[in-house]
PDB file of C-alpha atoms in Angstrom:
ATOM      1  CA  UNK A   1      39.085 -73.102  66.060  1.00 93.00           C
ATOM      2  CA  UNK A   2      38.534 -77.274  66.439  1.00 96.00           C
ATOM      3  CA  UNK A   3      35.304 -78.849  66.946  1.00 96.00           C
ATOM      4  CA  UNK A   4      34.622 -79.454  70.435  1.00 97.00           C
ATOM      5  CA  UNK A   5      36.126 -74.900  70.453  1.00 97.00           C
ATOM      6  CA  UNK A   6      32.884 -75.124  67.868  1.00 98.00           C
ATOM      7  CA  UNK A   7      29.787 -76.653  70.425  1.00 98.00           C
ATOM      8  CA  UNK A   8      31.819 -74.594  73.168  1.00 98.00           C
ATOM      9  CA  UNK A   9      30.753 -71.730  72.204  1.00 98.00           C
ATOM     10  CA  UNK A  10      27.429 -72.748  70.565  1.00 98.00           C
ATOM     11  CA  UNK A  11      26.414 -74.594  74.201  1.00 96.00           C
ATOM     12  CA  UNK A  12      27.401 -71.046  76.000  1.00 96.00           C
ATOM     13  CA  UNK A  13      25.532 -69.293  74.149  1.00 97.00           C
ATOM     14  CA  UNK A  14      22.272 -71.237  74.387  1.00 93.00           C
ATOM     15  CA  UNK A  15      19.486 -69.267  76.017  1.00 93.00           C
ATOM     16  CA  UNK A  16      16.401 -69.070  77.523  1.00 90.00           C
ATOM     17  CA  UNK A  17      14.364 -67.842  74.153  1.00 92.00           C
ATOM     18  CA  UNK A  18      15.816 -66.673  70.935  1.00 94.00           C
ATOM     19  CA  UNK A  19      16.869 -63.111  71.480  1.00 95.00           C
ATOM     20  CA  UNK A  20      18.711 -63.565  74.206  1.00 97.00           C
ATOM     21  CA  UNK A  21      20.993 -66.196  72.190  1.00 96.00           C
ATOM     22  CA  UNK A  22      21.544 -64.071  69.636  1.00 97.00           C
ATOM     23  CA  UNK A  23      23.085 -61.047  71.623  1.00 97.00           C
ATOM     24  CA  UNK A  24      25.633 -63.665  73.622  1.00 98.00           C
ATOM     25  CA  UNK A  25      25.838 -65.686  70.074  1.00 98.00           C
ATOM     26  CA  UNK A  26      27.059 -62.365  68.888  1.00 97.00           C
ATOM     27  CA  UNK A  27      28.759 -61.130  71.437  1.00 97.00           C
ATOM     28  CA  UNK A  28      31.139 -64.370  71.981  1.00 97.00           C
ATOM     29  CA  UNK A  29      31.800 -64.492  67.810  1.00 98.00           C
ATOM     30  CA  UNK A  30      32.832 -60.876  67.990  1.00 97.00           C
ATOM     31  CA  UNK A  31      35.597 -61.966  69.898  1.00 97.00           C
ATOM     32  CA  UNK A  32      37.266 -64.586  68.164  1.00 97.00           C
ATOM     33  CA  UNK A  33      40.011 -62.861  65.005  1.00 97.00           C
ATOM     34  CA  UNK A  34      38.741 -62.818  61.459  1.00 97.00           C
ATOM     35  CA  UNK A  35      40.736 -66.698  60.765  1.00 97.00           C
ATOM     36  CA  UNK A  36      38.851 -68.456  64.000  1.00 97.00           C
ATOM     37  CA  UNK A  37      35.763 -66.914  62.280  1.00 97.00           C
ATOM     38  CA  UNK A  38      36.481 -68.457  59.165  1.00 97.00           C
ATOM     39  CA  UNK A  39      37.376 -71.738  61.144  1.00 97.00           C
ATOM     40  CA  UNK A  40      33.980 -71.379  63.351  1.00 98.00           C
ATOM     41  CA  UNK A  41      31.616 -71.143  60.241  1.00 97.00           C
ATOM     42  CA  UNK A  42      33.407 -73.463  58.128  1.00 97.00           C
ATOM     43  CA  UNK A  43      32.311 -76.100  60.643  1.00 98.00           C
ATOM     44  CA  UNK A  44      28.617 -74.633  61.410  1.00 97.00           C
ATOM     45  CA  UNK A  45      28.262 -74.860  57.564  1.00 97.00           C
ATOM     46  CA  UNK A  46      29.979 -78.675  57.823  1.00 97.00           C
ATOM     47  CA  UNK A  47      26.676 -80.119  60.591  1.00 97.00           C
ATOM     48  CA  UNK A  48      24.348 -77.733  58.187  1.00 97.00           C
ATOM     49  CA  UNK A  49      25.283 -79.899  55.716  1.00 97.00           C
ATOM     50  CA  UNK A  50      25.157 -83.517  57.455  1.00 97.00           C
ATOM     51  CA  UNK A  51      22.489 -82.678  59.330  1.00 96.00           C
ATOM     52  CA  UNK A  52      20.800 -82.364  55.409  1.00 97.00           C
ATOM     53  CA  UNK A  53      19.274 -86.185  55.447  1.00 95.00           C
ATOM     54  CA  UNK A  54      16.083 -86.710  54.610  1.00 93.00           C
ATOM     55  CA  UNK A  55      15.070 -88.678  58.287  1.00 93.00           C
ATOM     56  CA  UNK A  56      15.523 -85.391  60.063  1.00 93.00           C
ATOM     57  CA  UNK A  57      13.473 -83.454  57.027  1.00 90.00           C
ATOM     58  CA  UNK A  58      10.704 -86.724  57.745  1.00 89.00           C
ATOM     59  CA  UNK A  59      10.533 -85.767  60.890  1.00 89.00           C
ATOM     60  CA  UNK A  60      10.366 -82.070  60.585  1.00 87.00           C
ATOM     61  CA  UNK A  61       7.200 -82.337  58.272  1.00 87.00           C
ATOM     62  CA  UNK A  62       5.743 -84.114  60.347  1.00 86.00           C
ATOM     63  CA  UNK A  63       5.985 -81.897  64.075  1.00 82.00           C
ATOM     64  CA  UNK A  64       5.491 -79.128  61.965  1.00 75.00           C
ATOM     65  CA  UNK A  65       1.713 -80.069  60.681  1.00 76.00           C
ATOM     66  CA  UNK A  66       2.918 -81.824  56.320  1.00 74.00           C
ATOM     67  CA  UNK A  67       4.277 -78.769  56.125  1.00 76.00           C
ATOM     68  CA  UNK A  68       7.944 -77.849  54.763  1.00 79.00           C
ATOM     69  CA  UNK A  69       9.861 -76.057  52.011  1.00 80.00           C
ATOM     70  CA  UNK A  70      13.836 -76.250  51.274  1.00 79.00           C
ATOM     71  CA  UNK A  71      14.492 -72.923  53.547  1.00 85.00           C
ATOM     72  CA  UNK A  72      11.792 -73.867  55.945  1.00 84.00           C
ATOM     73  CA  UNK A  73      14.818 -77.657  56.408  1.00 91.00           C
ATOM     74  CA  UNK A  74      17.529 -74.772  56.262  1.00 93.00           C
ATOM     75  CA  UNK A  75      16.170 -72.627  58.856  1.00 93.00           C
ATOM     76  CA  UNK A  76      15.410 -75.329  60.627  1.00 94.00           C
ATOM     77  CA  UNK A  77      19.302 -77.115  60.768  1.00 95.00           C
ATOM     78  CA  UNK A  78      20.744 -73.777  61.534  1.00 96.00           C
ATOM     79  CA  UNK A  79      17.784 -73.958  64.670  1.00 95.00           C
ATOM     80  CA  UNK A  80      19.009 -78.134  65.652  1.00 96.00           C
ATOM     81  CA  UNK A  81      22.667 -76.718  65.602  1.00 97.00           C
ATOM     82  CA  UNK A  82      21.859 -74.119  67.801  1.00 96.00           C
ATOM     83  CA  UNK A  83      20.436 -76.538  70.830  1.00 95.00           C
ATOM     84  CA  UNK A  84      24.226 -76.993  71.204  1.00 96.00           C
ATOM     85  CA  UNK A  85      26.185 -80.822  70.635  1.00 97.00           C
ATOM     86  CA  UNK A  86      23.435 -83.461  72.446  1.00 97.00           C
ATOM     87  CA  UNK A  87      21.198 -82.285  70.970  1.00 95.00           C
ATOM     88  CA  UNK A  88      23.223 -82.500  67.272  1.00 97.00           C
ATOM     89  CA  UNK A  89      24.303 -85.486  67.649  1.00 97.00           C
ATOM     90  CA  UNK A  90      21.533 -87.714  68.758  1.00 96.00           C
ATOM     91  CA  UNK A  91      19.269 -86.625  66.301  1.00 95.00           C
ATOM     92  CA  UNK A  92      20.939 -87.424  63.088  1.00 96.00           C
ATOM     93  CA  UNK A  93      21.871 -90.580  65.181  1.00 95.00           C
ATOM     94  CA  UNK A  94      18.592 -91.563  65.754  1.00 94.00           C
ATOM     95  CA  UNK A  95      15.674 -88.154  64.074  1.00 92.00           C
ATOM     96  CA  UNK A  96      13.319 -89.477  66.626  1.00 91.00           C
ATOM     97  CA  UNK A  97      14.635 -87.974  69.365  1.00 91.00           C
ATOM     98  CA  UNK A  98      13.597 -84.450  68.210  1.00 91.00           C
ATOM     99  CA  UNK A  99      10.433 -84.813  68.546  1.00 87.00           C
ATOM    100  CA  UNK A 100       9.915 -84.059  72.304  1.00 85.00           C
ATOM    101  CA  UNK A 101      12.809 -81.178  71.232  1.00 85.00           C
ATOM    102  CA  UNK A 102      10.430 -79.507  69.469  1.00 85.00           C
ATOM    103  CA  UNK A 103       7.072 -79.991  70.819  1.00 83.00           C
ATOM    104  CA  UNK A 104       8.855 -77.494  73.813  1.00 82.00           C
ATOM    105  CA  UNK A 105       9.472 -75.489  70.479  1.00 79.00           C
ATOM    106  CA  UNK A 106       7.228 -72.939  69.015  1.00 74.00           C
ATOM    107  CA  UNK A 107       8.782 -72.416  65.833  1.00 78.00           C
ATOM    108  CA  UNK A 108      12.041 -75.213  65.423  1.00 86.00           C
ATOM    109  CA  UNK A 109      14.251 -72.352  62.690  1.00 89.00           C
ATOM    110  CA  UNK A 110      16.193 -70.108  63.862  1.00 92.00           C
ATOM    111  CA  UNK A 111      17.540 -68.401  60.617  1.00 92.00           C
ATOM    112  CA  UNK A 112      19.003 -65.539  62.298  1.00 94.00           C
ATOM    113  CA  UNK A 113      21.525 -68.013  63.838  1.00 95.00           C
ATOM    114  CA  UNK A 114      22.847 -68.825  60.659  1.00 93.00           C
ATOM    115  CA  UNK A 115      22.845 -65.069  59.539  1.00 95.00           C
ATOM    116  CA  UNK A 116      25.405 -63.900  62.733  1.00 97.00           C
ATOM    117  CA  UNK A 117      28.471 -65.839  61.899  1.00 96.00           C
ATOM    118  CA  UNK A 118      28.745 -63.896  58.462  1.00 95.00           C
ATOM    119  CA  UNK A 119      27.519 -60.410  59.144  1.00 96.00           C
ATOM    120  CA  UNK A 120      30.010 -60.569  61.864  1.00 97.00           C
ATOM    121  CA  UNK A 121      32.767 -61.097  59.304  1.00 97.00           C
ATOM    122  CA  UNK A 122      31.619 -58.450  56.858  1.00 96.00           C
ATOM    123  CA  UNK A 123      31.609 -56.377  60.120  1.00 96.00           C
ATOM    124  CA  UNK A 124      35.042 -56.971  61.456  1.00 95.00           C
ATOM    125  CA  UNK A 125      36.658 -57.230  58.113  1.00 96.00           C
ATOM    126  CA  UNK A 126      34.399 -55.543  55.360  1.00 96.00           C
ATOM    127  CA  UNK A 127      34.205 -58.014  52.961  1.00 95.00           C
ATOM    128  CA  UNK A 128      32.890 -61.751  52.290  1.00 94.00           C
ATOM    129  CA  UNK A 129      33.500 -64.867  53.543  1.00 94.00           C
ATOM    130  CA  UNK A 130      36.151 -66.292  51.270  1.00 93.00           C
ATOM    131  CA  UNK A 131      35.128 -69.431  49.343  1.00 92.00           C
ATOM    132  CA  UNK A 132      35.015 -72.359  51.570  1.00 90.00           C
ATOM    133  CA  UNK A 133      34.790 -75.373  48.825  1.00 92.00           C
ATOM    134  CA  UNK A 134      32.239 -76.677  50.583  1.00 92.00           C
ATOM    135  CA  UNK A 135      29.222 -77.811  48.655  1.00 91.00           C
ATOM    136  CA  UNK A 136      25.920 -78.104  50.070  1.00 91.00           C
ATOM    137  CA  UNK A 137      25.019 -81.915  49.254  1.00 92.00           C
ATOM    138  CA  UNK A 138      22.239 -82.193  45.783  1.00 92.00           C
ATOM    139  CA  UNK A 139      19.879 -84.842  47.827  1.00 92.00           C
ATOM    140  CA  UNK A 140      19.171 -84.987  51.559  1.00 92.00           C
ATOM    141  CA  UNK A 141      21.145 -88.609  52.760  1.00 91.00           C
ATOM    142  CA  UNK A 142      19.209 -91.359  53.633  1.00 84.00           C
ATOM    143  CA  UNK A 143      15.722 -92.255  52.294  1.00 70.00           C
TER     144      UNK A 143
END
């Protein structure tokens, strides 16, 4: 699995509601072999860590009326990935591009989306994902 394959899955499972998107996402991930699912998860985590920035956190904080906890920002980054490659990459280049997208979303967070890959993997193998050797950044990037 490469980044293009990762984003193809994200974009082909996009739906009007989070519930619909979750069902489509689960179905697509269940079609992957365990090794492909590990590769998908590796890319997901890399994208999640890349979005760990002060610029994004500030936009989320402002759009949510001055509130965004660590957990909330984690769930936001899953939501951001769920929006697809174009929105994700635009946000990393300029966090302000997210304002309109966030205004169109009642709750710009998607904790369940980020949990699907590990649940599917555990169902397939009976095990947890192997250690990917990735460490969450200690501090958000930027300033």
